[in-house]
Short mmCIF file of C-alpha atoms in Angstrom, two decimals:
data_model
loop_
_atom_site.label_atom_id
_atom_site.label_comp_id
_atom_site.label_asym_id
_atom_site.label_seq_id
_atom_site.Cartn_x
_atom_site.Cartn_y
_atom_site.Cartn_z
CA UNK A 1 109.13 170.92 60.33
CA UNK A 2 112.67 169.83 58.44
CA UNK A 3 115.54 170.41 60.67
CA UNK A 4 118.75 171.95 59.54
CA UNK A 5 116.97 173.61 56.11
CA UNK A 6 116.60 177.40 56.07
CA UNK A 7 113.22 178.39 57.16
CA UNK A 8 112.63 182.07 56.67
CA UNK A 9 108.79 181.51 56.82
CA UNK A 10 107.35 179.20 59.75
CA UNK A 11 103.69 178.12 59.37
CA UNK A 12 101.77 177.40 62.78
CA UNK A 13 98.78 175.71 63.06
CA UNK A 14 97.34 176.10 66.92
CA UNK A 15 96.07 173.63 69.39
CA UNK A 16 92.69 172.10 69.47
CA UNK A 17 90.47 173.20 71.98
CA UNK A 18 87.94 171.56 73.58
CA UNK A 19 85.15 172.75 75.97
CA UNK A 20 85.38 170.13 79.16
CA UNK A 21 81.71 170.05 79.57
CA UNK A 22 80.63 169.03 75.97
CA UNK A 23 83.38 166.22 74.41
CA UNK A 24 80.43 165.16 72.01
CA UNK A 25 80.17 168.45 70.11
CA UNK A 26 83.27 170.17 70.84
CA UNK A 27 86.37 168.91 69.56
CA UNK A 28 85.89 168.09 65.94
CA UNK A 29 89.42 167.50 63.95
CA UNK A 30 90.10 169.87 61.15
CA UNK A 31 93.34 169.41 59.04
CA UNK A 32 94.25 172.93 58.21
CA UNK A 33 93.68 172.67 54.80
CA UNK A 34 93.80 176.48 53.76
CA UNK A 35 96.93 176.68 55.57
CA UNK A 36 98.24 173.71 53.47
CA UNK A 37 97.06 175.25 50.18
CA UNK A 38 99.17 178.69 51.14
CA UNK A 39 102.46 176.54 51.96
CA UNK A 40 101.96 174.53 48.36
CA UNK A 41 102.00 178.36 46.86
CA UNK A 42 104.90 179.48 48.87
CA UNK A 43 106.89 176.71 48.05
CA UNK A 44 105.87 176.88 44.38
CA UNK A 45 107.35 180.89 44.34
CA UNK A 46 110.36 179.69 45.60
CA UNK A 47 109.82 180.70 49.37
CA UNK A 48 111.08 178.37 51.77
CA UNK A 49 108.80 177.48 54.76
CA UNK A 50 108.18 174.96 57.29
CA UNK A 51 105.29 173.69 59.66
CA UNK A 52 104.59 173.79 63.18
CA UNK A 53 101.17 171.76 63.70
CA UNK A 54 100.66 172.52 67.39
CA UNK A 55 97.87 170.06 67.24
CA UNK A 56 99.04 167.43 64.72
CA UNK A 57 102.39 167.27 65.93
CA UNK A 58 101.52 165.73 68.94
CA UNK A 59 97.39 165.19 69.39
CA UNK A 60 97.50 162.76 72.17
CA UNK A 61 99.20 165.22 74.71
CA UNK A 62 96.98 167.59 76.12
CA UNK A 63 96.60 169.77 79.15
CA UNK A 64 93.67 171.38 80.83
CA UNK A 65 92.78 174.94 81.93
CA UNK A 66 89.55 176.48 83.37
CA UNK A 67 86.70 174.99 81.26
CA UNK A 68 89.06 173.76 78.29
CA UNK A 69 91.11 171.27 77.14
CA UNK A 70 94.09 171.82 74.76
CA UNK A 71 95.23 169.18 72.73
CA UNK A 72 98.89 169.40 71.31
CA UNK A 73 102.22 170.85 71.54
CA UNK A 74 102.79 173.28 74.46
CA UNK A 75 103.55 176.70 73.53
CA UNK A 76 106.87 176.09 74.77
CA UNK A 77 107.34 173.12 72.48
CA UNK A 78 106.58 175.20 69.90
CA UNK A 79 109.06 177.89 70.27
CA UNK A 80 111.76 174.77 70.60
CA UNK A 81 111.14 173.98 67.18
CA UNK A 82 111.52 177.53 65.83
CA UNK A 83 114.87 178.23 64.49
CA UNK A 84 115.16 181.72 65.67
CA UNK A 85 116.13 183.29 62.51
CA UNK A 86 112.58 183.19 60.96
CA UNK A 87 111.91 186.13 58.86
CA UNK A 88 108.31 186.14 59.67
CA UNK A 89 105.80 183.89 61.76
CA UNK A 90 102.64 183.03 60.54
CA UNK A 91 99.94 181.60 62.92
CA UNK A 92 96.86 180.14 61.82
CA UNK A 93 93.36 181.34 62.96
CA UNK A 94 91.55 177.92 61.73
CA UNK A 95 88.77 178.15 64.20
CA UNK A 96 87.26 180.68 66.66
CA UNK A 97 87.29 177.76 69.03
CA UNK A 98 90.81 177.59 69.06
CA UNK A 99 91.46 181.22 69.90
CA UNK A 100 92.58 180.85 73.44
CA UNK A 101 95.59 178.79 71.83
CA UNK A 102 96.52 181.60 69.72
CA UNK A 103 96.72 183.75 72.46
CA UNK A 104 99.05 181.68 74.55
CA UNK A 105 101.19 180.92 71.37
CA UNK A 106 101.41 184.71 70.63
CA UNK A 107 102.52 185.49 73.97
CA UNK A 108 105.04 182.82 74.12
CA UNK A 109 106.12 183.94 70.93
CA UNK A 110 107.01 187.76 71.65
CA UNK A 111 108.46 186.79 75.11
CA UNK A 112 110.66 184.37 73.59
CA UNK A 113 111.71 186.01 70.09
CA UNK A 114 110.76 189.51 70.39
CA UNK A 115 112.28 190.38 67.03
CA UNK A 116 110.47 188.04 64.64
CA UNK A 117 107.10 189.73 63.05
CA UNK A 118 104.40 187.67 63.88
CA UNK A 119 101.07 187.92 61.70
CA UNK A 120 97.71 186.33 62.28
CA UNK A 121 95.93 184.54 59.27
CA UNK A 122 92.23 184.50 58.50
CA UNK A 123 90.49 181.19 57.43
CA UNK A 124 88.09 182.57 54.86
CA UNK A 125 87.07 179.38 53.91
CA UNK A 126 85.07 177.59 57.54
CA UNK A 127 81.90 178.68 59.01
CA UNK A 128 83.52 177.69 62.15
CA UNK A 129 86.07 180.85 61.93
CA UNK A 130 86.07 184.26 62.07
CA UNK A 131 86.68 187.94 61.17
CA UNK A 132 90.12 188.92 62.13
CA UNK A 133 89.19 192.57 61.34
CA UNK A 134 86.88 192.47 63.80
CA UNK A 135 89.12 191.93 66.83
CA UNK A 136 92.27 193.02 65.15
CA UNK A 137 92.95 195.27 68.28
CA UNK A 138 93.09 192.36 70.73
CA UNK A 139 95.64 190.45 68.71
CA UNK A 140 98.04 193.60 68.45
CA UNK A 141 98.04 194.17 72.14
CA UNK A 142 99.02 190.58 72.70
CA UNK A 143 102.00 191.39 70.53
CA UNK A 144 101.06 190.13 66.57
CA UNK A 145 102.19 192.36 64.22
CA UNK A 146 99.73 191.86 61.28
CA UNK A 147 96.59 190.27 60.52
CA UNK A 148 95.95 189.08 57.23
CA UNK A 149 92.50 189.21 55.71
CA UNK A 150 91.08 187.60 52.51
CA UNK A 151 92.52 185.07 50.82
CA UNK A 152 96.10 184.31 52.26
CA UNK A 153 98.25 183.35 49.04
CA UNK A 154 98.56 186.72 46.99
CA UNK A 155 98.79 188.80 50.43
CA UNK A 156 101.13 186.47 52.31
CA UNK A 157 104.07 186.56 49.20
CA UNK A 158 103.54 190.61 49.13
CA UNK A 159 103.78 190.51 52.79
CA UNK A 160 107.48 188.83 52.63
CA UNK A 161 108.19 191.29 49.73
CA UNK A 162 107.50 194.08 51.85
CA UNK A 163 109.16 192.69 54.77
CA UNK A 164 112.15 192.25 52.46
CA UNK A 165 112.31 195.49 51.23
CA UNK A 166 115.15 198.43 52.55
CA UNK A 167 113.59 200.21 55.93
CA UNK A 168 112.88 202.85 53.94
CA UNK A 169 110.47 201.60 51.71
CA UNK A 170 108.93 199.11 53.69
CA UNK A 171 105.87 201.26 55.23
CA UNK A 172 105.21 202.52 51.96
CA UNK A 173 104.76 198.87 50.92
CA UNK A 174 102.81 197.25 53.59
CA UNK A 175 100.46 200.50 53.08
CA UNK A 176 99.46 198.97 49.56
CA UNK A 177 98.66 195.53 50.85
CA UNK A 178 94.78 195.15 51.12
CA UNK A 179 93.65 192.85 53.32
CA UNK A 180 96.57 193.86 55.86
CA UNK A 181 96.43 194.96 59.20
CA UNK A 182 99.39 196.34 61.40
CA UNK A 183 100.37 198.93 64.03
CA UNK A 184 101.81 202.21 62.79
CA UNK A 185 103.05 204.24 65.63
CA UNK A 186 99.57 204.24 67.79
CA UNK A 187 97.50 203.56 65.42
CA UNK A 188 96.18 201.22 63.40
CA UNK A 189 96.53 200.75 59.78
CA UNK A 190 94.05 198.45 58.20
CA UNK A 191 92.80 198.12 54.63
CA UNK A 192 89.83 195.82 53.94
CA UNK A 193 90.32 193.06 51.09
CA UNK A 194 89.55 193.96 47.85
CA UNK A 195 91.29 191.78 45.56
CA UNK A 196 90.17 188.22 44.96
CA UNK A 197 92.28 185.19 42.99
CA UNK A 198 90.65 185.25 39.72
CA UNK A 199 91.72 182.03 38.49
CA UNK A 200 91.90 179.60 41.21
CA UNK A 201 93.68 177.05 39.01
CA UNK A 202 96.56 178.74 38.63
CA UNK A 203 97.10 178.07 42.55
CA UNK A 204 99.19 175.16 43.52
CA UNK A 205 98.26 172.05 45.07
CA UNK A 206 98.39 171.95 49.18
CA UNK A 207 101.40 170.87 50.37
CA UNK A 208 100.71 167.93 52.61
CA UNK A 209 104.49 166.59 52.78
CA UNK A 210 104.90 169.53 55.14
CA UNK A 211 102.35 168.41 57.57
CA UNK A 212 101.81 165.41 59.80
CA UNK A 213 99.16 163.80 58.01
CA UNK A 214 99.87 160.38 59.47
CA UNK A 215 99.25 161.74 62.94
CA UNK A 216 95.43 162.71 61.64
CA UNK A 217 95.23 159.00 60.05
CA UNK A 218 96.01 157.70 63.13
CA UNK A 219 93.36 159.23 65.10
CA UNK A 220 90.80 157.32 63.29
CA UNK A 221 88.23 160.13 63.07
CA UNK A 222 87.93 163.52 61.48
CA UNK A 223 85.53 166.52 60.46
CA UNK A 224 83.85 163.97 57.67
CA UNK A 225 82.74 160.59 58.03
CA UNK A 226 86.04 157.85 57.46
CA UNK A 227 85.58 154.74 55.97
CA UNK A 228 89.23 154.33 54.79
CA UNK A 229 92.62 154.35 56.56
CA UNK A 230 93.75 157.95 54.75
CA UNK A 231 92.12 160.94 53.73
CA UNK A 232 92.38 164.28 52.70
CA UNK A 233 90.52 167.32 52.63
CA UNK A 234 90.15 169.18 49.51
CA UNK A 235 88.85 173.01 48.77
CA UNK A 236 87.14 172.90 45.02
CA UNK A 237 85.63 176.30 45.18
CA UNK A 238 85.93 179.48 47.57
CA UNK A 239 82.96 181.64 48.95
CA UNK A 240 78.92 181.12 48.94
CA UNK A 241 76.87 183.50 47.94
CA UNK A 242 74.33 183.17 50.31
CA UNK A 243 73.62 185.91 53.29
CA UNK A 244 73.26 184.02 56.52
CA UNK A 245 72.79 185.94 59.67
CA UNK A 246 74.72 183.51 61.88
CA UNK A 247 77.51 183.12 59.69
CA UNK A 248 80.70 185.18 59.06
CA UNK A 249 81.04 183.73 55.55
CA UNK A 250 79.00 186.89 53.96
CA UNK A 251 81.52 189.19 55.47
CA UNK A 252 84.90 187.41 54.68
CA UNK A 253 83.77 186.36 50.98
CA UNK A 254 81.37 189.17 50.07
CA UNK A 255 78.63 186.56 48.89
CA UNK A 256 81.24 185.80 46.00
CA UNK A 257 81.60 182.23 44.82
CA UNK A 258 84.41 181.01 42.48
CA UNK A 259 85.22 177.82 41.35
CA UNK A 260 88.50 175.85 40.31
CA UNK A 261 87.95 173.78 36.92
CA UNK A 262 86.44 169.89 37.31
CA UNK A 263 90.03 168.71 35.51
CA UNK A 264 91.85 170.74 38.08
CA UNK A 265 90.22 169.14 40.93
CA UNK A 266 90.19 165.60 39.57
CA UNK A 267 93.97 166.42 38.36
CA UNK A 268 94.65 166.87 42.41
CA UNK A 269 92.66 163.81 43.61
CA UNK A 270 95.16 161.97 41.15
CA UNK A 271 98.19 163.91 42.47
CA UNK A 272 97.03 162.60 46.11
CA UNK A 273 96.92 159.28 45.07
CA UNK A 274 99.86 158.37 43.40
CA UNK A 275 101.72 160.21 46.26
CA UNK A 276 99.91 159.20 49.53
CA UNK A 277 97.77 156.57 48.37
CA UNK A 278 94.72 158.19 49.25
CA UNK A 279 91.19 157.40 48.04
CA UNK A 280 89.13 159.05 50.16
CA UNK A 281 88.84 162.92 49.71
CA UNK A 282 86.53 165.27 52.06
CA UNK A 283 85.39 168.41 50.46
CA UNK A 284 85.39 171.27 52.83
CA UNK A 285 84.09 173.73 50.11
CA UNK A 286 81.93 176.37 51.88
CA UNK A 287 79.11 175.56 48.88
CA UNK A 288 80.64 173.61 46.02
CA UNK A 289 77.54 172.70 44.19
CA UNK A 290 76.64 176.38 43.32
CA UNK A 291 77.29 175.84 39.61
CA UNK A 292 75.27 172.37 38.79
CA UNK A 293 77.21 172.04 35.63
CA UNK A 294 80.58 171.77 37.18
CA UNK A 295 79.63 169.36 39.73
CA UNK A 296 78.55 167.15 36.92
CA UNK A 297 81.67 167.70 35.15
CA UNK A 298 83.80 166.81 38.27
CA UNK A 299 81.44 163.47 38.19
CA UNK A 300 82.06 162.85 34.48
CA UNK A 301 85.83 163.70 34.76
CA UNK A 302 85.84 161.41 37.72
CA UNK A 303 84.00 158.36 35.92
CA UNK A 304 85.90 158.89 32.39
CA UNK A 305 89.44 158.38 34.21
CA UNK A 306 88.26 155.64 36.10
CA UNK A 307 90.19 156.79 38.87
CA UNK A 308 88.79 154.95 41.60
CA UNK A 309 88.62 157.20 44.71
CA UNK A 310 85.39 158.22 46.84
CA UNK A 311 84.48 161.87 47.69
CA UNK A 312 82.31 163.30 50.53
CA UNK A 313 80.80 166.64 51.06
CA UNK A 314 81.52 167.03 54.35
CA UNK A 315 81.47 170.98 54.87
CA UNK A 316 77.57 171.06 53.57
CA UNK A 317 76.34 172.64 50.70
CA UNK A 318 73.06 174.22 49.33
CA UNK A 319 70.57 171.57 48.60
CA UNK A 320 68.74 173.87 45.93
CA UNK A 321 71.80 173.93 43.84
CA UNK A 322 72.00 170.24 43.38
CA UNK A 323 69.46 170.85 40.54
CA UNK A 324 68.08 167.58 39.99
CA UNK A 325 68.17 163.41 40.78
CA UNK A 326 70.46 163.13 37.63
CA UNK A 327 72.92 165.21 39.14
CA UNK A 328 72.85 162.93 42.64
CA UNK A 329 72.76 159.47 40.25
CA UNK A 330 75.99 160.77 38.64
CA UNK A 331 77.78 161.90 41.69
CA UNK A 332 77.24 158.68 43.27
CA UNK A 333 78.57 156.84 39.86
CA UNK A 334 81.91 158.78 40.40
CA UNK A 335 82.13 157.67 44.18
CA UNK A 336 80.53 160.25 46.00
CA UNK A 337 79.29 158.55 49.27
CA UNK A 338 77.87 161.36 51.43
CA UNK A 339 76.35 164.75 51.23
CA UNK A 340 75.62 167.46 54.09
CA UNK A 341 72.48 170.08 53.58
CA UNK A 342 71.56 172.45 55.89
CA UNK A 343 67.88 173.30 56.41
CA UNK A 344 68.71 175.14 59.70
CA UNK A 345 65.22 175.47 60.85
CA UNK A 346 62.04 174.04 60.13
CA UNK A 347 60.37 178.00 60.93
CA UNK A 348 59.82 180.14 57.92
CA UNK A 349 59.70 182.92 59.87
CA UNK A 350 62.91 182.15 61.69
CA UNK A 351 64.69 181.39 57.95
CA UNK A 352 63.51 184.89 56.61
CA UNK A 353 65.50 186.14 59.73
CA UNK A 354 68.24 184.07 58.81
CA UNK A 355 67.94 185.09 54.98
CA UNK A 356 68.32 181.81 53.75
CA UNK A 357 65.52 180.17 51.90
CA UNK A 358 64.82 176.31 52.11
CA UNK A 359 62.98 173.96 49.78
CA UNK A 360 61.60 171.02 51.50
CA UNK A 361 60.19 169.16 48.72
CA UNK A 362 63.43 169.59 46.63
CA UNK A 363 65.62 168.35 49.43
CA UNK A 364 63.25 165.08 50.18
CA UNK A 365 63.35 164.37 46.34
CA UNK A 366 67.22 164.59 46.81
CA UNK A 367 67.74 162.63 49.69
CA UNK A 368 64.77 159.98 48.38
CA UNK A 369 67.50 159.54 45.42
CA UNK A 370 70.65 159.35 47.86
CA UNK A 371 68.80 156.83 49.49
CA UNK A 372 68.67 154.89 46.45
CA UNK A 373 71.94 155.18 45.26
CA UNK A 374 74.06 154.93 48.59
CA UNK A 375 75.12 158.38 49.10
CA UNK A 376 74.71 159.40 52.76
CA UNK A 377 72.86 162.16 53.87
CA UNK A 378 73.29 164.67 56.65
CA UNK A 379 71.11 167.78 57.59
CA UNK A 380 72.16 170.27 59.91
CA UNK A 381 69.84 172.58 62.01
CA UNK A 382 70.47 175.29 64.59
CA UNK A 383 68.81 176.37 67.47
CA UNK A 384 68.57 179.79 69.62
CA UNK A 385 68.61 182.37 66.66
CA UNK A 386 67.87 185.63 68.06
CA UNK A 387 63.69 186.16 68.02
CA UNK A 388 63.33 181.90 67.80
CA UNK A 389 60.35 180.74 70.10
CA UNK A 390 58.89 177.33 71.32
CA UNK A 391 56.57 176.99 68.13
CA UNK A 392 59.57 177.55 65.54
CA UNK A 393 61.48 174.75 67.37
CA UNK A 394 58.20 172.68 67.02
CA UNK A 395 58.61 173.15 63.73
CA UNK A 396 62.00 172.28 63.37
CA UNK A 397 61.15 169.01 65.00
CA UNK A 398 58.18 168.13 62.64
CA UNK A 399 60.49 169.14 59.50
CA UNK A 400 63.30 166.75 60.59
CA UNK A 401 60.77 163.96 61.10
CA UNK A 402 59.57 164.39 58.04
CA UNK A 403 63.13 164.04 56.53
CA UNK A 404 64.16 160.91 58.59
CA UNK A 405 60.79 159.57 57.10
CA UNK A 406 62.35 159.99 54.02
CA UNK A 407 65.49 158.53 54.64
CA UNK A 408 67.97 161.04 56.31
CA UNK A 409 70.89 159.12 57.68
CA UNK A 410 71.72 161.80 60.07
CA UNK A 411 71.22 165.13 62.16
CA UNK A 412 73.75 167.84 63.51
CA UNK A 413 71.94 170.38 65.60
CA UNK A 414 73.61 173.49 66.57
CA UNK A 415 73.46 176.21 68.84
CA UNK A 416 73.76 179.68 67.48
CA UNK A 417 76.72 181.45 68.99
CA UNK A 418 77.37 185.30 67.77
CA UNK A 419 80.72 184.99 65.54
CA UNK A 420 82.57 187.99 65.16
CA UNK A 421 81.99 189.03 61.62
CA UNK A 422 78.32 187.66 61.24
CA UNK A 423 75.18 189.92 61.45
CA UNK A 424 74.22 188.83 64.66
CA UNK A 425 77.65 189.59 66.09
CA UNK A 426 76.89 191.87 69.33
CA UNK A 427 73.00 190.30 69.81
CA UNK A 428 74.35 187.89 72.77
CA UNK A 429 76.11 188.39 75.73
CA UNK A 430 77.78 186.54 78.39
CA UNK A 431 80.93 184.85 77.14
CA UNK A 432 84.38 185.91 78.52
CA UNK A 433 86.57 184.34 75.97
CA UNK A 434 86.25 183.95 72.26
CA UNK A 435 86.68 180.08 72.40
CA UNK A 436 83.55 179.79 74.31
CA UNK A 437 81.78 180.66 70.64
CA UNK A 438 81.28 177.06 69.86
CA UNK A 439 78.49 175.23 69.20
CA UNK A 440 77.79 174.52 73.02
CA UNK A 441 77.52 177.95 74.22
CA UNK A 442 76.63 177.34 77.41
CA UNK A 443 77.13 180.83 78.66
CA UNK A 444 73.93 182.07 76.88
CA UNK A 445 71.34 182.56 79.86
CA UNK A 446 68.56 180.13 77.65
CA UNK A 447 71.71 177.19 76.93
CA UNK A 448 69.96 174.85 79.37
CA UNK A 449 66.28 175.29 77.76
CA UNK A 450 67.69 175.04 74.26
CA UNK A 451 70.59 172.21 74.93
CA UNK A 452 67.46 170.39 76.60
CA UNK A 453 65.75 170.70 73.70
CA UNK A 454 68.68 169.65 71.12
CA UNK A 455 69.01 166.50 73.44
CA UNK A 456 65.69 165.31 72.99
CA UNK A 457 65.63 165.77 69.28
CA UNK A 458 68.72 163.90 69.03
CA UNK A 459 66.98 161.22 70.79
CA UNK A 460 63.75 161.62 68.85
CA UNK A 461 65.74 161.25 65.70
CA UNK A 462 67.20 157.57 67.02
CA UNK A 463 63.90 156.57 67.59
CA UNK A 464 62.12 158.04 64.47
CA UNK A 465 65.30 156.05 62.47
CA UNK A 466 64.59 152.54 64.60
CA UNK A 467 61.08 152.81 63.67
CA UNK A 468 61.19 153.62 59.74
CA UNK A 469 65.00 152.60 58.82
CA UNK A 470 66.03 149.72 61.34
CA UNK A 471 68.62 148.43 59.65
CA UNK A 472 70.56 151.51 59.38
CA UNK A 473 70.50 151.48 62.99
CA UNK A 474 71.91 148.12 62.96
CA UNK A 475 74.31 149.07 60.47
CA UNK A 476 75.50 151.84 62.63
CA UNK A 477 76.57 149.73 65.52
CA UNK A 478 78.53 147.54 63.19
CA UNK A 479 80.03 150.59 61.98
CA UNK A 480 81.27 152.07 65.52
CA UNK A 481 82.62 148.46 66.11
CA UNK A 482 84.51 148.32 62.59
CA UNK A 483 85.66 151.71 62.87
CA UNK A 484 84.40 152.18 59.73
CA UNK A 485 82.16 155.24 59.48
CA UNK A 486 79.46 156.39 57.17
CA UNK A 487 78.18 159.01 58.99
CA UNK A 488 79.64 161.54 61.43
CA UNK A 489 77.09 160.48 64.26
CA UNK A 490 79.00 156.62 63.98
CA UNK A 491 82.31 158.42 64.44
CA UNK A 492 81.32 161.09 67.29
CA UNK A 493 81.05 157.82 69.83
CA UNK A 494 84.42 157.19 69.23
CA UNK A 495 85.84 160.67 69.35
CA UNK A 496 84.28 161.26 72.30
CA UNK A 497 85.37 158.16 73.92
CA UNK A 498 89.05 158.50 73.03
CA UNK A 499 88.77 161.76 74.75
CA UNK A 500 87.22 160.48 77.72
CA UNK A 501 90.44 158.17 78.06
CA UNK A 502 92.64 160.59 77.51
CA UNK A 503 91.08 162.49 80.85
CA UNK A 504 91.09 159.06 82.54
CA UNK A 505 95.04 159.04 81.47
CA UNK A 506 94.53 155.85 79.80
CA UNK A 507 95.78 157.20 76.94
CA UNK A 508 97.89 159.95 75.90
CA UNK A 509 99.86 162.15 77.93
CA UNK A 510 98.62 164.83 80.21
CA UNK A 511 100.91 167.89 81.15
CA UNK A 512 101.02 171.08 83.07
CA UNK A 513 102.41 174.10 81.67
CA UNK A 514 103.10 177.58 83.30
CA UNK A 515 100.35 179.96 82.15
CA UNK A 516 101.07 183.87 82.09
CA UNK A 517 97.94 185.45 83.86
CA UNK A 518 98.51 188.33 81.91
CA UNK A 519 97.28 186.23 78.76
CA UNK A 520 94.33 185.23 80.62
CA UNK A 521 93.41 188.70 81.62
CA UNK A 522 93.92 190.04 77.60
CA UNK A 523 91.86 187.32 76.20
CA UNK A 524 89.20 188.39 78.44
CA UNK A 525 86.51 190.05 76.59
CA UNK A 526 85.10 192.91 78.19
CA UNK A 527 81.07 192.59 78.26
#
């Protein structure tokens, strides 16, 4: 936040929320990349804004409530950083697991500053996010004035314009904005998003100067594996064409994929290197390699400019969209050092239910090539998809073993949770808070069985890796000690250790806050 400057718009990133009984799987740090791009577009269009990053502004402050740990500023501290004359406050629904933080912030804002409109902004570019249209009434009951679904840049500009219009014209202007939801008398008005930004190159770069990026760097861990002191996330494309049943993205992106040009992407990297001295970039796209020719163009552009950066595909991509070993070799030459892919399951029946094919032979060819050119590989699997049986999990185990033998560097194993907006939403019951819908859904009646299998599979993975590639295990140990991470698995113990030390009052600052019980009650989901 920039004190003393006009600030008609305030953007708020909520607290990071962890589950107390699983500090290894929950609590992954994501920089609010889509919010930063929105900030850049607002500034580019002459709209003054400031940012309150509830987590990033104070990442080592925390408090505990029920089964959750909250890291960052308290709701009262957030309110204290507001000017009080903002035209609009936008809360970013960055991740589903952060929902309880949003609840607390909304309640406190409406208690202290009831006349300032509050909008909730959907995160359309993360599989860890959720569809706001599915739960918009809960936000309105909490006191929110608007929800913004679909891409936020143009819709936020239109919302600001509508709020600045004369009172007599305001309602008509609001109703013209697709993707906007709001209360209209006793009813809810909502128009589903229909427009998508055709030219992504025309958008401004992310305004990271408004965010506490130094605090993120000091943590020493992130979503993607860190090998330098500084990094920044990028979105080089939007959307994903695949219809995976456990994922919210088919709803929030209509199975459509659009991309920025290679030149525009590398221009952004060059800008951040010059401005911040950043040489490591984490690609957080949903599926960045859908167009193989564009992937090659990005690599060639980096090579031709000799930019001297590394880049990592941290949020995953579809292995089959990387068409050949030639593409991998070109990516490696350009500085690519990490690629995450998602087999999801070794069972053809489960994959058919998910509606996501996976070519294991193609993936193996890519992993072999990655091994030979110094690109680390990750495979992500899900457990507990509706209808999955013991035999299906056995096939997942067999597939993972084969991938490890061929050189896979790390694995991530998630237990399926019913994300609002996904096809399986409503198929599982037992949770009382949306923040419980994380990758360790301990409320599931079969969670103990699934988690035991998950822990056993991680153990087997390490033993297989020790057997087939012992040098990699030794390197992992050295990387942990040096705090230079080639894979996420090397970084997770450090993040968990940091959390443990916080809970033991050895680092950070524990605080207590007053919680309005009504907020807890409003957040409870009726089962």
